[in-house]
Short mmCIF file of C-alpha atoms in Angstrom, two decimals:
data_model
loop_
_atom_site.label_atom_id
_atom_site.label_comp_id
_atom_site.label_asym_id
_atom_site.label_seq_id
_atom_site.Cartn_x
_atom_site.Cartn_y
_atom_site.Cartn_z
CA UNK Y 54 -98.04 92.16 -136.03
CA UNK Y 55 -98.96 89.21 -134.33
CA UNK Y 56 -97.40 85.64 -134.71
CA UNK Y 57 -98.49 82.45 -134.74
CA UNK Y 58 -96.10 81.58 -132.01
CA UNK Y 59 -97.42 84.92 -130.00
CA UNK Y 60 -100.51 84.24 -130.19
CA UNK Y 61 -100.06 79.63 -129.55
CA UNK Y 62 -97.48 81.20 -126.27
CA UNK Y 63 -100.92 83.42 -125.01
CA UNK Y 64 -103.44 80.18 -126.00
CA UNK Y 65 -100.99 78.39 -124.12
CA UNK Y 66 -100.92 80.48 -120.67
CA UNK Y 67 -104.50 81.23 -120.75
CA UNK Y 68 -104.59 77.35 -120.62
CA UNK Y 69 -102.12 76.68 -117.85
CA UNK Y 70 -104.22 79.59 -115.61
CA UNK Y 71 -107.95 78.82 -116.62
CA UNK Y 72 -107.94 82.24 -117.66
CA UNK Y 73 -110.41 84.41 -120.02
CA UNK Y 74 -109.21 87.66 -121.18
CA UNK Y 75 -111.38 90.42 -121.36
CA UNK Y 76 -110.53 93.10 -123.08
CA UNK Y 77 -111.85 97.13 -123.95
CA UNK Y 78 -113.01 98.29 -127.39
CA UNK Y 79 -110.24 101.42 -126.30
CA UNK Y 80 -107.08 98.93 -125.67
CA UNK Y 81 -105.06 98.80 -128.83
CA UNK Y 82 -106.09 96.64 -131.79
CA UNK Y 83 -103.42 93.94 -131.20
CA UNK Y 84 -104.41 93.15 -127.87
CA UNK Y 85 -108.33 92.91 -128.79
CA UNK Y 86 -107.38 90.38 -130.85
CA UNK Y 87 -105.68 87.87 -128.48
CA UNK Y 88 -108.74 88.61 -126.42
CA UNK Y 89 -111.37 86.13 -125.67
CA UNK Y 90 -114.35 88.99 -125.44
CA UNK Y 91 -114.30 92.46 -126.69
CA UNK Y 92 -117.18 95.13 -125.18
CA UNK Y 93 -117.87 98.10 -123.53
CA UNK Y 94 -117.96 98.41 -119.84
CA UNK Y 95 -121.34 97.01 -119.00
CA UNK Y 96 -121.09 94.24 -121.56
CA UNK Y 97 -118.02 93.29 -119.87
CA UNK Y 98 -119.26 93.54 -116.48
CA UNK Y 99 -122.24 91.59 -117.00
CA UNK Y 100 -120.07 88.61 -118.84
CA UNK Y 101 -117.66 88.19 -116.20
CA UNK Y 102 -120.09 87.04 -113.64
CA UNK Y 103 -121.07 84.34 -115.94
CA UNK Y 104 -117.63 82.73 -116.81
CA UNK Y 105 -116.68 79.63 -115.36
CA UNK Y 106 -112.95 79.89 -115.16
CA UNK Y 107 -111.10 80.72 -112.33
CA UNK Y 108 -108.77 83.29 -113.71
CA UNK Y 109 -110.09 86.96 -115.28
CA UNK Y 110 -107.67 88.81 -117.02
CA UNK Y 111 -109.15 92.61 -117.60
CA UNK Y 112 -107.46 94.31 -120.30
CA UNK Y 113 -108.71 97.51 -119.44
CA UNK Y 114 -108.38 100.15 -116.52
CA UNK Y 115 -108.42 99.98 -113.34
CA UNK Y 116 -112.46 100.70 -112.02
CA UNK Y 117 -113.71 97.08 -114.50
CA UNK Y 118 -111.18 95.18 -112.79
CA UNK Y 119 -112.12 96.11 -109.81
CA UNK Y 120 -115.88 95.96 -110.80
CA UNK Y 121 -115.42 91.97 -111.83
CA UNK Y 122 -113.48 91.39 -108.56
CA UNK Y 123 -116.09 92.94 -106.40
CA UNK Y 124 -118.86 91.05 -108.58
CA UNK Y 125 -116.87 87.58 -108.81
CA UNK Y 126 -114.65 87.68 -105.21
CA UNK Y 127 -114.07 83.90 -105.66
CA UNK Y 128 -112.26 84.36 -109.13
CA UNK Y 129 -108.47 85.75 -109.49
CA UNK Y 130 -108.61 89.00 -111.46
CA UNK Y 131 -105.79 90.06 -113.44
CA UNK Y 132 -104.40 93.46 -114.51
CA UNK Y 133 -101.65 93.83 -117.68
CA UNK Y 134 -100.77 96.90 -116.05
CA UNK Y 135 -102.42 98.12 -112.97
CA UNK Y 136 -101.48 101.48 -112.89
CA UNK Y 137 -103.71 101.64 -115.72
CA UNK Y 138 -106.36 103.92 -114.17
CA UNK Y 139 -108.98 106.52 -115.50
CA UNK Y 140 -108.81 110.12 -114.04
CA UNK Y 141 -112.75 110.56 -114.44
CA UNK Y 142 -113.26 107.60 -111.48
CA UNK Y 143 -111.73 110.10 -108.98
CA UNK Y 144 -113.45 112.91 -109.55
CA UNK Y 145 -116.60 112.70 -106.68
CA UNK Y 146 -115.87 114.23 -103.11
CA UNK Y 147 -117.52 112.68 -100.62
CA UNK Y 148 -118.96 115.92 -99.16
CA UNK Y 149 -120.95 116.35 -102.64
CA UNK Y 150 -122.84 113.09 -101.87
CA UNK Y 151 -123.68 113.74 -98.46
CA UNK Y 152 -124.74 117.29 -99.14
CA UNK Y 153 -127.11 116.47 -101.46
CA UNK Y 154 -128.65 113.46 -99.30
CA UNK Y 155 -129.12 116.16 -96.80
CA UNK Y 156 -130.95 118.44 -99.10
CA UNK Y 157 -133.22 115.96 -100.41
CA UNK Y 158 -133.42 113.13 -98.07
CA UNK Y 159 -135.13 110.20 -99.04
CA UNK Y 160 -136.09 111.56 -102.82
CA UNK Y 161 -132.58 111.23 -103.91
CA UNK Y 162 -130.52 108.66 -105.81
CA UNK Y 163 -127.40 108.70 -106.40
CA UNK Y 164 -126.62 107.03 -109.61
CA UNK Y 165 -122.82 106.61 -109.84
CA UNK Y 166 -121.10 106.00 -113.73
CA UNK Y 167 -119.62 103.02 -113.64
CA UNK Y 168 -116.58 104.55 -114.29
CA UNK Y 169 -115.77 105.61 -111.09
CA UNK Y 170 -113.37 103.77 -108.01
CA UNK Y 171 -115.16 101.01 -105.54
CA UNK Y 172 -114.80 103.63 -102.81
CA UNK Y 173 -117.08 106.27 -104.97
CA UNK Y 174 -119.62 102.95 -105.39
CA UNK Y 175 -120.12 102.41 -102.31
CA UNK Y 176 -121.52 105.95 -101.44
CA UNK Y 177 -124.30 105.22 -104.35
CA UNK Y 178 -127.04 103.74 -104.64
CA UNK Y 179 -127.15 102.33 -108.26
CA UNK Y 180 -124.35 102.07 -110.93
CA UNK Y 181 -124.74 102.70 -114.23
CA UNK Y 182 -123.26 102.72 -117.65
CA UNK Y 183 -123.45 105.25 -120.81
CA UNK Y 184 -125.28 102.25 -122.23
CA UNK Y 185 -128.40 102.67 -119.68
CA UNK Y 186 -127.68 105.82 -117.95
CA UNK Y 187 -131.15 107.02 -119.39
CA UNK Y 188 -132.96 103.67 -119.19
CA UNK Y 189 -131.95 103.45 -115.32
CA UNK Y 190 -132.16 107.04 -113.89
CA UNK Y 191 -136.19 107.07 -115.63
CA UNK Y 192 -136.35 103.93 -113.49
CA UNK Y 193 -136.04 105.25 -110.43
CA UNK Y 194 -138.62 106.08 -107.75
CA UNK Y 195 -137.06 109.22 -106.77
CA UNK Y 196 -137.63 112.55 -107.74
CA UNK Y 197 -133.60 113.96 -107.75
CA UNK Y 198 -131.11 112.16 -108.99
CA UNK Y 199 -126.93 113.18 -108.59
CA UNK Y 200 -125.52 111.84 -111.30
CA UNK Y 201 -121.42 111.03 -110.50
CA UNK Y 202 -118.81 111.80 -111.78
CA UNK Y 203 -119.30 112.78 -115.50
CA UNK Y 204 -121.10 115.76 -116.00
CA UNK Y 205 -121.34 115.23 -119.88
CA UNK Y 206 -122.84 112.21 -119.61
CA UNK Y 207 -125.46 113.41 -116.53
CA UNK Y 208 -125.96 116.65 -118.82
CA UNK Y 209 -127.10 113.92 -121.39
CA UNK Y 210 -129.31 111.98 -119.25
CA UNK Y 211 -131.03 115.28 -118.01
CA UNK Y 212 -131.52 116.22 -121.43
CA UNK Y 213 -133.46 112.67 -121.90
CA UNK Y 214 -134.82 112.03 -118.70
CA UNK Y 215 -136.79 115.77 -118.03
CA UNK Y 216 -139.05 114.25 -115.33
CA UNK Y 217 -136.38 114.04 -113.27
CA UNK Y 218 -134.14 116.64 -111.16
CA UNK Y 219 -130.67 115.41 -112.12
CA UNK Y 220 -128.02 116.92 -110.17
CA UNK Y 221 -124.49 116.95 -112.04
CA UNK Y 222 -121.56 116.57 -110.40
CA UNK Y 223 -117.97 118.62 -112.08
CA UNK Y 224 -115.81 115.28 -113.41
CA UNK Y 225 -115.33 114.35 -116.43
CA UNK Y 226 -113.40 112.23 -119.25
CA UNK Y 227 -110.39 114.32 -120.26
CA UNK Y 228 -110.47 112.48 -124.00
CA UNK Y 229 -113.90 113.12 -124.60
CA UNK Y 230 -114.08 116.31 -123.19
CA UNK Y 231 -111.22 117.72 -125.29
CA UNK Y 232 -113.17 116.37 -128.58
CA UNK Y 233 -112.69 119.82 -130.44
CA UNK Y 234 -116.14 120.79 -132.30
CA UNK Y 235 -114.02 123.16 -134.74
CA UNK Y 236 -112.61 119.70 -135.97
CA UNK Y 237 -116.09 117.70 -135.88
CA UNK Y 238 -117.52 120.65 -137.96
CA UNK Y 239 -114.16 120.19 -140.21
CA UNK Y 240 -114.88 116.88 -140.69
CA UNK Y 241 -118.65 117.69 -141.48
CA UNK Y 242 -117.62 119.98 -144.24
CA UNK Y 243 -115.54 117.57 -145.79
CA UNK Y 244 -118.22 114.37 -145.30
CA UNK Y 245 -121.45 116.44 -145.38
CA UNK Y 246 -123.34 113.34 -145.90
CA UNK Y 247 -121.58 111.67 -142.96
CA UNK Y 248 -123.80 110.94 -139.40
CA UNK Y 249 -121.93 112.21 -136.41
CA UNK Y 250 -122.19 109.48 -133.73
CA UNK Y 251 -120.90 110.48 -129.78
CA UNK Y 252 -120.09 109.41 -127.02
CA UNK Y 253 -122.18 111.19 -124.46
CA UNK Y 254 -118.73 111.29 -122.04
CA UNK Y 255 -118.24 114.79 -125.00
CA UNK Y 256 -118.55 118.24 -124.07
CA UNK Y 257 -121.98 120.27 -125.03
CA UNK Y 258 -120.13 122.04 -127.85
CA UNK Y 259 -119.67 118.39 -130.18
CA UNK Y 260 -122.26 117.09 -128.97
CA UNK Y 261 -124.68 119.74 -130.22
CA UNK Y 262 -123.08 118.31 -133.62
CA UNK Y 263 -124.50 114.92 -133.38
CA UNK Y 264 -126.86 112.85 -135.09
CA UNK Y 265 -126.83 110.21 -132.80
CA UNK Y 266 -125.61 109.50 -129.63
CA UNK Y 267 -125.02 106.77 -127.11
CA UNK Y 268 -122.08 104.35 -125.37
CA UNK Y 269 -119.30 102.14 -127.58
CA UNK Y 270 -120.90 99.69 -128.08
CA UNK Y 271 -124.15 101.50 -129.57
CA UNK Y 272 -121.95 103.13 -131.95
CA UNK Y 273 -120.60 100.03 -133.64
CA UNK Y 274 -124.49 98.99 -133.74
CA UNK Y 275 -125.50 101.85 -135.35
CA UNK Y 276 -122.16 102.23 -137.71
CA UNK Y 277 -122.76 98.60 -138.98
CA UNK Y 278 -126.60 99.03 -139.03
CA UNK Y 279 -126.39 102.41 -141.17
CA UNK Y 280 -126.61 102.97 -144.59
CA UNK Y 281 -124.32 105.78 -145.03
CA UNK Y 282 -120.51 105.62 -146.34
CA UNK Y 283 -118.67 107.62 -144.46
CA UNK Y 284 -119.37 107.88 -140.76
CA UNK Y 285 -117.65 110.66 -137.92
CA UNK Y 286 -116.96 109.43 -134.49
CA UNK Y 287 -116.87 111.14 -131.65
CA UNK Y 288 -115.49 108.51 -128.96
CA UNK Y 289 -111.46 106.96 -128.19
CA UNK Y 290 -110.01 105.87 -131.21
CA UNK Y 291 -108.91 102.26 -130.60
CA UNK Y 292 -112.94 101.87 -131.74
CA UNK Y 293 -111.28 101.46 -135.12
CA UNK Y 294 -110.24 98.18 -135.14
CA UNK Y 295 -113.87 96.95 -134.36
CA UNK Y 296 -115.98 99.64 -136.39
CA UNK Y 297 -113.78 98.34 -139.53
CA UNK Y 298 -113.97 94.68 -138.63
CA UNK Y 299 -117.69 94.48 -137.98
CA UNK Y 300 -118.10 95.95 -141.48
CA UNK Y 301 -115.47 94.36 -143.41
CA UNK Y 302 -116.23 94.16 -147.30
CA UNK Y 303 -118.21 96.88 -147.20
CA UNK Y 304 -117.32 100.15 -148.40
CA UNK Y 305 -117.90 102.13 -144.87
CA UNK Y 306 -115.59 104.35 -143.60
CA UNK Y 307 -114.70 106.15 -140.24
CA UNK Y 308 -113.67 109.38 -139.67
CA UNK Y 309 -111.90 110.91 -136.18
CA UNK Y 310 -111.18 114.35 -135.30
CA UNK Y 311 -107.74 115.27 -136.36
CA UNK Y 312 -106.75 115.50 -132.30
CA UNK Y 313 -106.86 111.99 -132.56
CA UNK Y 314 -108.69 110.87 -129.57
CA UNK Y 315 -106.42 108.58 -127.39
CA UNK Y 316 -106.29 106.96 -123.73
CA UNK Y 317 -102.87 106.93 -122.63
CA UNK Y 318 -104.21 104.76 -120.08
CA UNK Y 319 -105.72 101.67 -122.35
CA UNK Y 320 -102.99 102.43 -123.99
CA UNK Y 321 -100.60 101.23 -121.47
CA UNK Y 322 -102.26 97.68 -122.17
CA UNK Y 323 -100.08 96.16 -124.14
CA UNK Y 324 -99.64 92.93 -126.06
CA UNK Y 325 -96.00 92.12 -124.36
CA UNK Y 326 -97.25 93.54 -120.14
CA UNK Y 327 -100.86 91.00 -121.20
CA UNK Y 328 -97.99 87.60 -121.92
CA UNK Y 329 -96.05 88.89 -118.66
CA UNK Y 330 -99.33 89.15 -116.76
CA UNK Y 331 -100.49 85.37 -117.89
CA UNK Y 332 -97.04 83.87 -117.36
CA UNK Y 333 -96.58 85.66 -113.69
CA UNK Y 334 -99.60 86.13 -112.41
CA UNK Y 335 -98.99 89.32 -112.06
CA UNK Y 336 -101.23 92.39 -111.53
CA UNK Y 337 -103.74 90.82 -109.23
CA UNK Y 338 -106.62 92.79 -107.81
CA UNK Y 339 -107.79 92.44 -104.50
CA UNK Y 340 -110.57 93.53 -102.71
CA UNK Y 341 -111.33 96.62 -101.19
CA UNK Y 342 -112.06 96.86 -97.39
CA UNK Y 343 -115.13 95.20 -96.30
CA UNK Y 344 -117.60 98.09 -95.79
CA UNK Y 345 -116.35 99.69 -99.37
CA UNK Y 346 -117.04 96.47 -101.12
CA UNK Y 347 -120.52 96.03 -99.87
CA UNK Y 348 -122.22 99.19 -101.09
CA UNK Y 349 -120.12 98.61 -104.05
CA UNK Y 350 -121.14 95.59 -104.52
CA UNK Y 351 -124.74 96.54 -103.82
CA UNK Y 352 -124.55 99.57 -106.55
CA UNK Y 353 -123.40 97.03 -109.41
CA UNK Y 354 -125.68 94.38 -108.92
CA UNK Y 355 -128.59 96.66 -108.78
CA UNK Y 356 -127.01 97.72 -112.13
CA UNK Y 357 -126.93 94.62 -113.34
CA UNK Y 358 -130.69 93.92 -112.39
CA UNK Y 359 -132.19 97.30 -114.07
CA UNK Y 360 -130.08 96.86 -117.09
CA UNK Y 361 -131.72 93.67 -117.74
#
């Protein structure tokens, strides 16, 4: 639990550094609550290159650090723990790019999930998020789009998006992918009246379960907005703490899969490596090498400017 003195020690620091800390709806619950902002990925991204102070803290993985240091290069960004990474960012081989820009020349795209490495960026030609995957790839001029590195979520945006060739690339999110649809169609047997709402990073099998579908922070909207009681979802489970405190006083409730659904990674964010990381300094980010953080760079700002 946190203390008054815990949390006056972090108010303190943040102070001393001109820092802002950012933090993941996944992180645990303690640590979104010394944050200064709470989102998903591409809320995140998109507030960090409006804050004035000089010092970003991410309390997340590894690729949105990276993402607000490529976006903000004149601002220190910060790391709790930096070996905090996500597997899903390294799953793109370079050759899979380049063959399909051979195959389709100047009709392809490729639309990179923002969860992916600054190196894997820079191949791309647009970034997205699960929050406009759909919205973006419909936007674009070309005819073929590969979709890196989630297949799930490119599956999903080919399922929305038919106009389009979308080309899927084999990476994934372990968590979601390991969602079990025996125990979403457990939980729908107990809560028949429930609404199943996924993350589109889950495999075919629970997301054929679904009612509803989109990224973190669409979720929460559509938990809080709903009139149903009891609600199943499909997504990392340190969602919790901001599904129950958008909808405090009401009598809503929210059901995960009995595999509860955990990052070890955001887990590794804690409230004790965030006060070392403020008091320190510690867990700085640089940038990557020059020619990697221009076609990054490039990718997420024309990410920025679609998702407008």
């Amino acid at each position: 639990m946190l203390t008054d003195e815990l949390r006056a020690e972090v108010a303190r620091l943040k102070a001393e550094r001109d820092a802002v800390v950012l933090a993941h709806y996944y992180v645990p619950p303690e640590v979104q609550e010394l944050a200064d902002h709470v989102g998903d990925s591409f809320a995140l991204a998109k507030l960090a290159t409006t804050l004035s102070h000089k010092t970003l803290v991410f309390a997340g993985v590894s690729f949105m650090a990276e993402s607000a240091k490529l976006l903000s290069p004149e601002k220190t960004v910060l790391m709790p723990d930096p070996t905090s990474d996500c597997p899903m960012a390294h799953m793109v081989r370079r050759e899979t790019v380049e063959a399909a820009r051979e195959r389709y020349g100047s009709d392809l795209a490729v639309a990179c999930y923002v969860n992916s490495t600054a190196e894997v960026k820079s191949w791309s030609d647009v970034c997205v998020t699960s929050s406009n995957a759909v919205r973006t790839v419909r936007a674009l001029p070309q005819a073929n789009v590969l979709f890196v590195p989630d297949r799930h979520l490119g599956s999903y945006v080919a399922s929305q998006v038919s106009e389009k060739n979308v080309i899927l690339n084999d990476g994934y999110c372990p968590i979601h992918r390991d969602i079990s649809a025996e125990e979403v169609r457990a939980l729908k047997a107990e809560f028949p009246d429930a609404p199943v709402l996924a993350h589109p990073e889950c495999g075919p099998e629970a997301m054929a379960l679904a009612d509803f579908a989109g990224s973190t922070s669409q979720i929460i909207e559509a938990a809080v907005a709903g009139s149903a009681c009891d609600y199943i979802i499909l997504t990392v489970d340190g969602v919790r703490g901001e599904l129950e405190r958008q909808t405090a006083g009401t009598d809503k409730r929210f059901h995960f899969p009995a595999t509860r659904p955990v990052c070890p990674d955001m887990d590794r964010i804690t409230v004790e490596r965030l006060v070392t990381c403020l008091r320190d300094g510690s867990g700085e980010v640089g940038l990557p090498p020059a020619e990697v953080a221009e076609g990054a760079r490039a990718a997420l700002a024309r990410m920025l400017e679609l998702g407008r």
